[in-house]
mmCIF file of C-alpha atoms and ligand atoms in Angstrom:
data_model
loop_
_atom_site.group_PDB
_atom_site.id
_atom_site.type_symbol
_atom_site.label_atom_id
_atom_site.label_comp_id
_atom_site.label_asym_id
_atom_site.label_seq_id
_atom_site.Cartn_x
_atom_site.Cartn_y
_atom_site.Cartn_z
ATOM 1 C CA UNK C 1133 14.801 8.758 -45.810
ATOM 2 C CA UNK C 1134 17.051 7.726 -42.822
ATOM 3 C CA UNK C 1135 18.770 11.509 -43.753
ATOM 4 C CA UNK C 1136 15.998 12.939 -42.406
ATOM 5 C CA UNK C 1137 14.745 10.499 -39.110
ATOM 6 C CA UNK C 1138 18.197 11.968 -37.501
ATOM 7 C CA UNK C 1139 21.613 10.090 -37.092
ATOM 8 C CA UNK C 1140 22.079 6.525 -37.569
ATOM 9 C CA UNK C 1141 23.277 5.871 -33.989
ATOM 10 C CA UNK C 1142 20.203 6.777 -32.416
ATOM 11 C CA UNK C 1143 17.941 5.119 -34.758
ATOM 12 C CA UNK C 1144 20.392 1.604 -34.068
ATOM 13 C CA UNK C 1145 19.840 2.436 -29.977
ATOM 14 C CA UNK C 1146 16.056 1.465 -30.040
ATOM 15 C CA UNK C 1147 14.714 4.616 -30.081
ATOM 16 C CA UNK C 1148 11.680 3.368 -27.602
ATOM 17 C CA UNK C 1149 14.682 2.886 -24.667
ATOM 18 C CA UNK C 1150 15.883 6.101 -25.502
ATOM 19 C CA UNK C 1151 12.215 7.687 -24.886
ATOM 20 C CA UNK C 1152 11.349 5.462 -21.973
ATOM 21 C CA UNK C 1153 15.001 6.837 -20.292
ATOM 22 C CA UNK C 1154 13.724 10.430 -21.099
ATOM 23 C CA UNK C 1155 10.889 9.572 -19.651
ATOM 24 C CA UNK C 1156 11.772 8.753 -16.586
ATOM 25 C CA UNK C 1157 14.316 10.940 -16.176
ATOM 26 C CA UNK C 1158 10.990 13.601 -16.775
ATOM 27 C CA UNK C 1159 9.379 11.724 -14.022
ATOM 28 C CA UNK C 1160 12.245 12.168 -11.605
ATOM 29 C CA UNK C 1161 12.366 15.957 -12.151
ATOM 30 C CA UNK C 1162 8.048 16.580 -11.841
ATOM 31 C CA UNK C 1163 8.038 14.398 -8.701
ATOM 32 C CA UNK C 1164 10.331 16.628 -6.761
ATOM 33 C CA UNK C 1165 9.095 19.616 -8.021
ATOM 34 C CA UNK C 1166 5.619 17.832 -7.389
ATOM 35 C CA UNK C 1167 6.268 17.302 -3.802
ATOM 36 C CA UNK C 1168 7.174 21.333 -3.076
ATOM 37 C CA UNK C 1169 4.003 22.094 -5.403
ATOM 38 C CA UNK C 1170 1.503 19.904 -3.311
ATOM 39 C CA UNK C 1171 0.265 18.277 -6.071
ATOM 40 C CA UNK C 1172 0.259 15.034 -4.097
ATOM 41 C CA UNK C 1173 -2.700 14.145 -1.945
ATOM 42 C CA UNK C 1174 -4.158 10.623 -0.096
ATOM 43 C CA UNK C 1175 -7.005 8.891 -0.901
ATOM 44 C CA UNK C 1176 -8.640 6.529 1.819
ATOM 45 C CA UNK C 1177 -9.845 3.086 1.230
ATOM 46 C CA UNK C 1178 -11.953 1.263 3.875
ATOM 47 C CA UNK C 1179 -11.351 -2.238 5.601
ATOM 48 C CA UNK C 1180 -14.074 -4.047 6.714
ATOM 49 C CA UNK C 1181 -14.417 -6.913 9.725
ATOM 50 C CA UNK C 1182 -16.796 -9.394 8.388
ATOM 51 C CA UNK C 1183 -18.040 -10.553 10.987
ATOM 52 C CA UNK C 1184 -18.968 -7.074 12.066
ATOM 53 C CA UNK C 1185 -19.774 -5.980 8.981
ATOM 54 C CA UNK C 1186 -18.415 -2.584 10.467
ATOM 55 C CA UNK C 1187 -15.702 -0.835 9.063
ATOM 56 C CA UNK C 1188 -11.928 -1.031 11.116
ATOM 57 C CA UNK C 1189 -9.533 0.981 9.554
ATOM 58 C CA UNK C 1190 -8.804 2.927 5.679
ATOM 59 C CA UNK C 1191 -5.837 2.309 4.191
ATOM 60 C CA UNK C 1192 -3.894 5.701 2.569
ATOM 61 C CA UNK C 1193 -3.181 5.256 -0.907
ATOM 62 C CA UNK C 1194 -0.943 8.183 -2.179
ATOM 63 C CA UNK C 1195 -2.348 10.107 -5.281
ATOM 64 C CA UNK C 1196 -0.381 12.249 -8.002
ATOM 65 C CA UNK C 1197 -2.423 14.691 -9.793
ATOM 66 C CA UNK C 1198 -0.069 16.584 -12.494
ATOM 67 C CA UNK C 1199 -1.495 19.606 -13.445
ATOM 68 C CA UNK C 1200 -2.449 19.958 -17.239
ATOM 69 C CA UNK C 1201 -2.094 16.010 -17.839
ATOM 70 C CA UNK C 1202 -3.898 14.167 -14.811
ATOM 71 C CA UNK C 1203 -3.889 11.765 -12.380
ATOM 72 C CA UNK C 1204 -0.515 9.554 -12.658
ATOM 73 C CA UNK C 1205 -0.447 5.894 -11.007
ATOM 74 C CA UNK C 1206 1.455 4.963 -7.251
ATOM 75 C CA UNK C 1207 2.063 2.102 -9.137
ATOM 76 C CA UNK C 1208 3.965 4.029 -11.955
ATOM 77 C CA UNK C 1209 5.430 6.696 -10.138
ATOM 78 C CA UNK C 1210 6.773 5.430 -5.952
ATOM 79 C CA UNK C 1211 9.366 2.805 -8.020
ATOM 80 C CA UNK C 1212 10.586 6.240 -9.128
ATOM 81 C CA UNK C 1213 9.750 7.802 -6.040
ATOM 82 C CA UNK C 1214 11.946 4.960 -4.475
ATOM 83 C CA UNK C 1215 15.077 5.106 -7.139
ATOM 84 C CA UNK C 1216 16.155 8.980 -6.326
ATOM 85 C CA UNK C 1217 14.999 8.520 -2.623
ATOM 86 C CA UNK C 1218 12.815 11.131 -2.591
ATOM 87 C CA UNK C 1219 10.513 8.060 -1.392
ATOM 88 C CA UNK C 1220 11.732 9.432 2.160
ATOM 89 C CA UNK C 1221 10.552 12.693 2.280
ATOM 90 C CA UNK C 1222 7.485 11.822 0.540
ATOM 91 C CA UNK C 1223 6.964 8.658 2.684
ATOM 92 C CA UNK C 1224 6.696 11.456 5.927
ATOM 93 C CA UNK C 1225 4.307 13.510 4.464
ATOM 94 C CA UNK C 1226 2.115 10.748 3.902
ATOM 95 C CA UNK C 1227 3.010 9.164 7.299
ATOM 96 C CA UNK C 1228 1.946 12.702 8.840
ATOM 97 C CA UNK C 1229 -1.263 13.858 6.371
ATOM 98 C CA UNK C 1230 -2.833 10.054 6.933
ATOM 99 C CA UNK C 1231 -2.134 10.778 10.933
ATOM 100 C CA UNK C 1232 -4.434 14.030 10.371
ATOM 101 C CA UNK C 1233 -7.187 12.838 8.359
ATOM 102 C CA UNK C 1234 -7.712 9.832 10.890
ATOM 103 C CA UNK C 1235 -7.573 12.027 13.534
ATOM 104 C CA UNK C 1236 -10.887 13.674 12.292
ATOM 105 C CA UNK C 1237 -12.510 9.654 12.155
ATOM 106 C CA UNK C 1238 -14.299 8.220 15.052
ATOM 107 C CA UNK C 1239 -11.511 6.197 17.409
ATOM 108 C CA UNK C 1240 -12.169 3.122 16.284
ATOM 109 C CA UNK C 1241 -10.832 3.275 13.386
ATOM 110 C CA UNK C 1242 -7.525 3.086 12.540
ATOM 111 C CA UNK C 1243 -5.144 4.352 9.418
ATOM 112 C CA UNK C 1244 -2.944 1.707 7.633
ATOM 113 C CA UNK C 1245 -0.090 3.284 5.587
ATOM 114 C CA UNK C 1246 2.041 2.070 3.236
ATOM 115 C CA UNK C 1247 5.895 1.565 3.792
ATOM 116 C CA UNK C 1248 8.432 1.368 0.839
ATOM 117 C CA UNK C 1249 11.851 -0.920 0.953
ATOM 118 C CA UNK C 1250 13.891 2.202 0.750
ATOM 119 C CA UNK C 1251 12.188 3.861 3.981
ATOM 120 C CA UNK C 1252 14.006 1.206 5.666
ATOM 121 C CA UNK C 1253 17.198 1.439 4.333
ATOM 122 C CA UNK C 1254 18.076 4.709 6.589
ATOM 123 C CA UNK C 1255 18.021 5.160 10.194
ATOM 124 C CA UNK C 1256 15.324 7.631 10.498
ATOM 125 C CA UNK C 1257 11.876 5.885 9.878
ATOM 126 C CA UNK C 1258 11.475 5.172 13.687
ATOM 127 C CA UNK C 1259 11.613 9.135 15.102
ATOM 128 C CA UNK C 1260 9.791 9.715 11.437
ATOM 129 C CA UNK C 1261 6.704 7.698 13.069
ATOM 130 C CA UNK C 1262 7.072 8.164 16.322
ATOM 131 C CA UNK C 1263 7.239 12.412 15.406
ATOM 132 C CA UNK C 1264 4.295 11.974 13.506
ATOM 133 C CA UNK C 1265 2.226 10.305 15.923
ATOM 134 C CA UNK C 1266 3.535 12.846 19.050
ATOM 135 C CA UNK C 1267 2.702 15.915 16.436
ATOM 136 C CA UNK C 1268 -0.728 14.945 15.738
ATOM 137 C CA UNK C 1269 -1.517 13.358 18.626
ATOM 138 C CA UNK C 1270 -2.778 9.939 16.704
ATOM 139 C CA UNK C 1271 -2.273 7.051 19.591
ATOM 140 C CA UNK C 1272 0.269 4.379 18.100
ATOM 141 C CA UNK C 1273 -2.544 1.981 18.544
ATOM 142 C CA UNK C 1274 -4.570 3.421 15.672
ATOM 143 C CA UNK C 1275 -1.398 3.463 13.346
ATOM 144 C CA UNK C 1276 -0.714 0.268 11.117
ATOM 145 C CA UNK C 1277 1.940 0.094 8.546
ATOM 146 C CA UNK C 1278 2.116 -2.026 5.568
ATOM 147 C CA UNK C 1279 5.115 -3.512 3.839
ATOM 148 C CA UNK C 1280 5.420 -6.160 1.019
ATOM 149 C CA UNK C 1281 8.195 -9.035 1.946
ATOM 150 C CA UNK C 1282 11.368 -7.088 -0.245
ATOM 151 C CA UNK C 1283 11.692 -4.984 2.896
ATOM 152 C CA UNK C 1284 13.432 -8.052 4.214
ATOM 153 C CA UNK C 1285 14.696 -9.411 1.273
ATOM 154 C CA UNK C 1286 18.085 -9.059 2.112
ATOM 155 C CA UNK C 1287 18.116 -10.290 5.617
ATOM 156 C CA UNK C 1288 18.787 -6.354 6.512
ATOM 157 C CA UNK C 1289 19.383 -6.638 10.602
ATOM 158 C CA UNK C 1290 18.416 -2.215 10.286
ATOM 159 C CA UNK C 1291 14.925 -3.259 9.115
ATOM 160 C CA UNK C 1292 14.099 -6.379 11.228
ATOM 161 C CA UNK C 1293 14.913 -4.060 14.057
ATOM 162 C CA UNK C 1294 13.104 -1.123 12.770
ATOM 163 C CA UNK C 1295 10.083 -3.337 12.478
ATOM 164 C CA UNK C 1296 10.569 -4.719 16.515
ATOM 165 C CA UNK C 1297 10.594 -1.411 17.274
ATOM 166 C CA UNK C 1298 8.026 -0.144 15.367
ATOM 167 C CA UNK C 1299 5.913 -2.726 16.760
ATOM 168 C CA UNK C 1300 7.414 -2.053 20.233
ATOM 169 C CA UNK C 1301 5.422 1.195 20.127
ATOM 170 C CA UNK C 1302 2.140 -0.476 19.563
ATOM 171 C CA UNK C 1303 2.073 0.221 16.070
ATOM 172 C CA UNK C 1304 0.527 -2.910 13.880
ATOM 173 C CA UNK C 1305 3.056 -4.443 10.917
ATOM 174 C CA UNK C 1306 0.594 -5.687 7.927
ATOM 175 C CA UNK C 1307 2.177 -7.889 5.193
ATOM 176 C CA UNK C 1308 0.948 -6.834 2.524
ATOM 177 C CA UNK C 1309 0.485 -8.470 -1.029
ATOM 178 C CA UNK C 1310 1.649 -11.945 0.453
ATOM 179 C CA UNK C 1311 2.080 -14.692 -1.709
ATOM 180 C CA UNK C 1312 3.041 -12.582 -4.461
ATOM 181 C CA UNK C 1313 6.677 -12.258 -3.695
ATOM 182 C CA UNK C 1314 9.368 -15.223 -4.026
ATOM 183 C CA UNK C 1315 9.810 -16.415 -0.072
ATOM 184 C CA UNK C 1316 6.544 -15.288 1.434
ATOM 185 C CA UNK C 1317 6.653 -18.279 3.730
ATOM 186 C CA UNK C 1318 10.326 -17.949 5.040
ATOM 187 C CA UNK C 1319 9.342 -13.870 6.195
ATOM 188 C CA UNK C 1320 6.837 -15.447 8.315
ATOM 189 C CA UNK C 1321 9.306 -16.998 10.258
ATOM 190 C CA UNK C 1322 11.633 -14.035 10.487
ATOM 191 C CA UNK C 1323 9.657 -11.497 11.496
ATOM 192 C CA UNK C 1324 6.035 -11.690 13.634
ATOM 193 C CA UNK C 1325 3.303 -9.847 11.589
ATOM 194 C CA UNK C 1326 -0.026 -8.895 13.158
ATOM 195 C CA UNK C 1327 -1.750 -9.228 9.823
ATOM 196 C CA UNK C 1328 -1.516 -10.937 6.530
ATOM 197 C CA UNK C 1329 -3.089 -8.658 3.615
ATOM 198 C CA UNK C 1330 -3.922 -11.476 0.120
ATOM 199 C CA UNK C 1331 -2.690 -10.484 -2.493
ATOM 200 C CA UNK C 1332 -5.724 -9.076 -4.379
ATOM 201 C CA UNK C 1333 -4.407 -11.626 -7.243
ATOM 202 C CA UNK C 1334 -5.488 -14.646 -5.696
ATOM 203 C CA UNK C 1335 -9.216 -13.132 -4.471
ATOM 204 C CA UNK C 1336 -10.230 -12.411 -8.055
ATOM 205 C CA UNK C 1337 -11.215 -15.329 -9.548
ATOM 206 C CA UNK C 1338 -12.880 -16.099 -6.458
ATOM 207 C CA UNK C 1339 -14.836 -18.539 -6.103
ATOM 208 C CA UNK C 1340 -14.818 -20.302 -9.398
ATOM 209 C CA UNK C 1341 -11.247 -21.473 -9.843
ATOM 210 C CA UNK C 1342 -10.265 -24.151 -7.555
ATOM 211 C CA UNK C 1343 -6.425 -22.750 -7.191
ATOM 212 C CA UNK C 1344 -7.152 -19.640 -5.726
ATOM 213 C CA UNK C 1345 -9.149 -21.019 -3.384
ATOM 214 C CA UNK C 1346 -6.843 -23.513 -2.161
ATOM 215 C CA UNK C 1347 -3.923 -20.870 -2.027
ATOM 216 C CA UNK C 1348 -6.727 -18.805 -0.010
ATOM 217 C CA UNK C 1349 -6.955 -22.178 2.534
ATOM 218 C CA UNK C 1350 -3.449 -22.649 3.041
ATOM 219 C CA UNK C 1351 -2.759 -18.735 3.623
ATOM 220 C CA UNK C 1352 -5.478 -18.421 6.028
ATOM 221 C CA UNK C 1353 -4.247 -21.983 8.170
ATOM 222 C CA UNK C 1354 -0.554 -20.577 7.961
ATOM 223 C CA UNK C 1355 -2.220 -17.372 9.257
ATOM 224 C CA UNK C 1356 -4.109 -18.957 12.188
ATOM 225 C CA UNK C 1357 -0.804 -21.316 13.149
ATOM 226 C CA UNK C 1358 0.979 -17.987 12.809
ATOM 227 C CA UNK C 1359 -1.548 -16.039 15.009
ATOM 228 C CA UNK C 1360 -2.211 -13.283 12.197
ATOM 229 C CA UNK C 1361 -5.058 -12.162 11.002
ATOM 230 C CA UNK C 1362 -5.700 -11.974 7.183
ATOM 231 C CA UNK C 1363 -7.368 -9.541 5.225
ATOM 232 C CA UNK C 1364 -8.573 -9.883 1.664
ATOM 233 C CA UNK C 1365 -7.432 -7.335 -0.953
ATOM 234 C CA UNK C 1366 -9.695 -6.504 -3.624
ATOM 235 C CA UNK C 1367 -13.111 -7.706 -3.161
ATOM 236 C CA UNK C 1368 -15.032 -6.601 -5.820
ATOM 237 C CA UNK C 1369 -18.254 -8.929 -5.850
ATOM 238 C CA UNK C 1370 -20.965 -10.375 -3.122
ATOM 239 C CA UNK C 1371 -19.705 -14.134 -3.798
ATOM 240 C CA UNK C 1372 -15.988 -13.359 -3.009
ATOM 241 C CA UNK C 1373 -16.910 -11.415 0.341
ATOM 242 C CA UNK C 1374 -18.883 -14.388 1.015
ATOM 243 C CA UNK C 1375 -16.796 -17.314 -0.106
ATOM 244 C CA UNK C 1376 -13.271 -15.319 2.082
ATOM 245 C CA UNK C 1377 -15.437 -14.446 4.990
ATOM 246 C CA UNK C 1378 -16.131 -18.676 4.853
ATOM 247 C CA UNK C 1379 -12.848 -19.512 4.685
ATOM 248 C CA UNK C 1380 -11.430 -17.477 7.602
ATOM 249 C CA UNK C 1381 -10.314 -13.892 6.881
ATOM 250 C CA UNK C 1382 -11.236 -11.645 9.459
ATOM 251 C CA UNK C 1383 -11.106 -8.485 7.303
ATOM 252 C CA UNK C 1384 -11.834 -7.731 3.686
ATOM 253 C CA UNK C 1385 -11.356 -4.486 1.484
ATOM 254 C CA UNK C 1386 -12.166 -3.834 -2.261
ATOM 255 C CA UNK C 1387 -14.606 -1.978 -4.224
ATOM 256 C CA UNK C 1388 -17.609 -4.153 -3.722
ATOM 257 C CA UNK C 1389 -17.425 -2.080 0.292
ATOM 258 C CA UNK C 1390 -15.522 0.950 -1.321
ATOM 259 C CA UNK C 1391 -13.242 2.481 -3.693
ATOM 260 C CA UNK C 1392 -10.548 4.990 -2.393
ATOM 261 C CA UNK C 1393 -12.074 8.312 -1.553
ATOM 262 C CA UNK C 1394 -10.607 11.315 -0.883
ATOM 263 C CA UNK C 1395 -9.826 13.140 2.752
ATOM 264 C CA UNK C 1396 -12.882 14.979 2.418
ATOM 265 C CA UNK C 1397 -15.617 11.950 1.263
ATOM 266 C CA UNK C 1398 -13.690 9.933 3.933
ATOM 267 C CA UNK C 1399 -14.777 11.378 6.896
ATOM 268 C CA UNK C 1400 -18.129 12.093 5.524
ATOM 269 C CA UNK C 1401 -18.471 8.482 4.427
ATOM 270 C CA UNK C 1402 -17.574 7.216 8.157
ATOM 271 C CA UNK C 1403 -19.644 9.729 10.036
ATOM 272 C CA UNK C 1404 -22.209 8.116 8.111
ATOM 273 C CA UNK C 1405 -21.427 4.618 8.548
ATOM 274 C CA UNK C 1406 -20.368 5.199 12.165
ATOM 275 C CA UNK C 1407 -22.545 2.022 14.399
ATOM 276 C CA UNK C 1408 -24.564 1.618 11.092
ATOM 277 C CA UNK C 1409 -24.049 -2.173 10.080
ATOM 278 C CA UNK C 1410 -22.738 -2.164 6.687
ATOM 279 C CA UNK C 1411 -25.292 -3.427 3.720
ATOM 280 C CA UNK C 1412 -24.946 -4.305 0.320
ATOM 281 C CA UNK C 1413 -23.133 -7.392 0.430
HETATM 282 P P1 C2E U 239 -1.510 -1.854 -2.166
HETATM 283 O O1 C2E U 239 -0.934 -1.317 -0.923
HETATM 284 O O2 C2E U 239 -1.619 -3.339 -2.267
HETATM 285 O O3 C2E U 239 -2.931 -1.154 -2.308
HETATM 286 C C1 C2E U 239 -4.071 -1.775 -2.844
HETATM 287 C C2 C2E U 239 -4.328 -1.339 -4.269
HETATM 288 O O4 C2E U 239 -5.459 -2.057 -4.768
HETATM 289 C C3 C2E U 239 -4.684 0.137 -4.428
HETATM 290 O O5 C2E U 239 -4.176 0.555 -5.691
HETATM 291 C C4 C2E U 239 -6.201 0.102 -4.443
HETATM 292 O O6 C2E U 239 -6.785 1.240 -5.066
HETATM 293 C C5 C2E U 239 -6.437 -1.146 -5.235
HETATM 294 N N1 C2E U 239 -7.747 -1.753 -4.964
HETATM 295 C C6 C2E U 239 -8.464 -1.723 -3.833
HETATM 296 N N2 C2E U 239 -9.594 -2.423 -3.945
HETATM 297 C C7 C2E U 239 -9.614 -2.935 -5.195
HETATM 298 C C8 C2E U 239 -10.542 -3.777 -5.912
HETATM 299 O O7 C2E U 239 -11.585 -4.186 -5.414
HETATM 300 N N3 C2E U 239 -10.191 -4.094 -7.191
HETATM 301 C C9 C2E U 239 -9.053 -3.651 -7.767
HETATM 302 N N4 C2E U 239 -8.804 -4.012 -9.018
HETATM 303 N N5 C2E U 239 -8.154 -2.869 -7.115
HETATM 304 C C10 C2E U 239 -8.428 -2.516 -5.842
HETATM 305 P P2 C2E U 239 -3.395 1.948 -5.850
HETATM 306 O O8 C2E U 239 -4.036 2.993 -5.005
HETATM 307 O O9 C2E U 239 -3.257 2.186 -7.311
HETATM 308 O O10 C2E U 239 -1.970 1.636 -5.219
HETATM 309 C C11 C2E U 239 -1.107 0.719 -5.820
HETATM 310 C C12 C2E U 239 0.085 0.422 -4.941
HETATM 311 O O11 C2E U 239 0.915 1.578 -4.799
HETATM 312 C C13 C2E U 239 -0.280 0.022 -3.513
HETATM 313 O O12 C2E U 239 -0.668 -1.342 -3.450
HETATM 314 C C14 C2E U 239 1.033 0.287 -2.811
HETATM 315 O O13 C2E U 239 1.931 -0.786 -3.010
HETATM 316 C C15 C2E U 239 1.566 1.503 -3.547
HETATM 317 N N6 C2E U 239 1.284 2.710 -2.750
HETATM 318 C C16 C2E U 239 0.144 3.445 -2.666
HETATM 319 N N7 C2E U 239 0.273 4.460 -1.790
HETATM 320 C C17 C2E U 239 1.528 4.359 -1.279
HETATM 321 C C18 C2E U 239 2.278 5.114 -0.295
HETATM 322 O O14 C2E U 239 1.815 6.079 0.331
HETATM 323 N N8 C2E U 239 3.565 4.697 -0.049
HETATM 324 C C19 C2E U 239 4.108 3.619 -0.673
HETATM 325 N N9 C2E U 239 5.371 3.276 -0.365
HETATM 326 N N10 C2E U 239 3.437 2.880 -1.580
HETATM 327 C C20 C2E U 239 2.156 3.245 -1.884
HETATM 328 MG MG1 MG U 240 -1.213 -1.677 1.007
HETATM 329 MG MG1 MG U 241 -1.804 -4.885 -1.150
HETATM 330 MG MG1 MG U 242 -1.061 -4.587 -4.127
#
């Protein structure tokens, strides 16, 4: 009977909001304890050249393993991250631990990290990179930081001028998941990338459906007029390395080269690969 399911109220106040509130509040608490605990750790992805078919940088995807209930999703957990700003102190540590693990790559290879909105929002993130490079020792040049377009959303004069800076130092400024966001185009403008990253969205259904490709077309000419280079996210199959490699990008990354791997496979995998052409594709 309703008696017994509790008080009326909450039963009225969609009892799934109520959880999904709980819930994240939850969330919020194990993430900060999670940070102290080290439960977090990076996993490495590789980017290919093409071309080359050699292998030019790994990008550092963050990982959250909770202990007694698993691995938890970046893509569920840095909004939350991002919310209490704990993004910030997080954000350094992976800043710092991807510095380390590419210092233990051959040089040529550089580390891409990603950036969150909220990193940008403070003053710090500058000395943050620039402390992180001068503590490890990584040279700026072998740095690259990623950021989707809401970093500039709100035509923030902090973060354009973080970004000149940051790119002052030599570090390269990726855009990533373009053509996903509202005003792609207009950021291109404001702000001189080094590199476009495709939104892995418009590589899937690659090369079958005739929209994606033409979206692919137009981002790579705006890229070339632009003078940055594109990479392809998620290249899972043969044909789609094939049919973006034909169309212009320079770089490609996705499981058909790699999945993520973990600090320790990393290095393995590139001592391996180091001045081997890459097959199977
Ligand atoms: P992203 O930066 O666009 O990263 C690419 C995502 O695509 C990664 O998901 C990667 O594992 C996945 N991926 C790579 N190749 C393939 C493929 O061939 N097929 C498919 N289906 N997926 C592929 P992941 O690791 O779950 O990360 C999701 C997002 O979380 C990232 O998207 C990024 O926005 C964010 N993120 C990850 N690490 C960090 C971090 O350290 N800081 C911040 N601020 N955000 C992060
Ligand atoms: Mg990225
Ligand atoms: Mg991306
Ligand atoms: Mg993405």
């Amino acid at each position: 009977s309703a008696k017994t399911e509790g008080p009326g109220l909450y039963r009225f106040f969609a009892p799934e909001m109520t959880q999904r509130l709980q819930s994240r509040r939850a969330l919020r608490h194990d993430l900060r304890e999670a940070l102290e605990n080290g439960e977090f750790s990076l996993a490495f992805q590789p980017v290919v050249a093409l071309g080359e078919r050699r292998i030019v940088a790994c990008e550092a995807l963050l990982r959250w393993f909770r202990p007694g209930r698993g691995p938890v999703s970046p893509a569920d957990f840095v909004p939350v991250a991002e919310e209490t700003g704990l993004i910030v102190p997080l954000g350094r540590w992976v800043l710092r631990q991807a510095c380390v693990a590419a210092l233990d790559w051959p040089d040529s290879i550089s580390v891409a990290v990603n950036l969150s909105p909220a990193q940008f929002t403070g003053p710090g993130l500058v000395e943050a990179v620039a402390a992180a490079l001068e503590e490890t020792g990584l040279p700026a040049s072998r740095l690259e930081l990623e950021i989707t377009e809401s970093v500039l959303l709100h035509e923030d004069a902090l973060a354009l001028e973080t970004l000149h800076a940051l790119r002052a130092m030599g570090i390269g400024i990726a855009m990533d998941d373009f053509g996903t966001g509202y005003s792609s185009l207009s950021y291109l403008q404001r702000f001189p990338f080094d590199k476009i990253k495709i939104d892995r969205s418009f590589v899937a259904d690659l090369p079958g459906r005739a929209q994606s490709l033409a979206i692919l077309r137009a981002i790579v000419g705006l890229g070339r007029s632009f003078d940055m280079t594109i990479t392809a996210e998620g290249v899972e199959t043969a044909d789609q390395a094939a049919t973006v490699e034909a169309e212009g990008c320079r770089y490609a990354q996705g499981y058909l080269f790699s999945r993520p791997l973990s600090q320790t496979d990393i290095s393995a995998f590139l001592a391996r690969a180091e001045g081997v052409a890459l097959a199977g594709w």
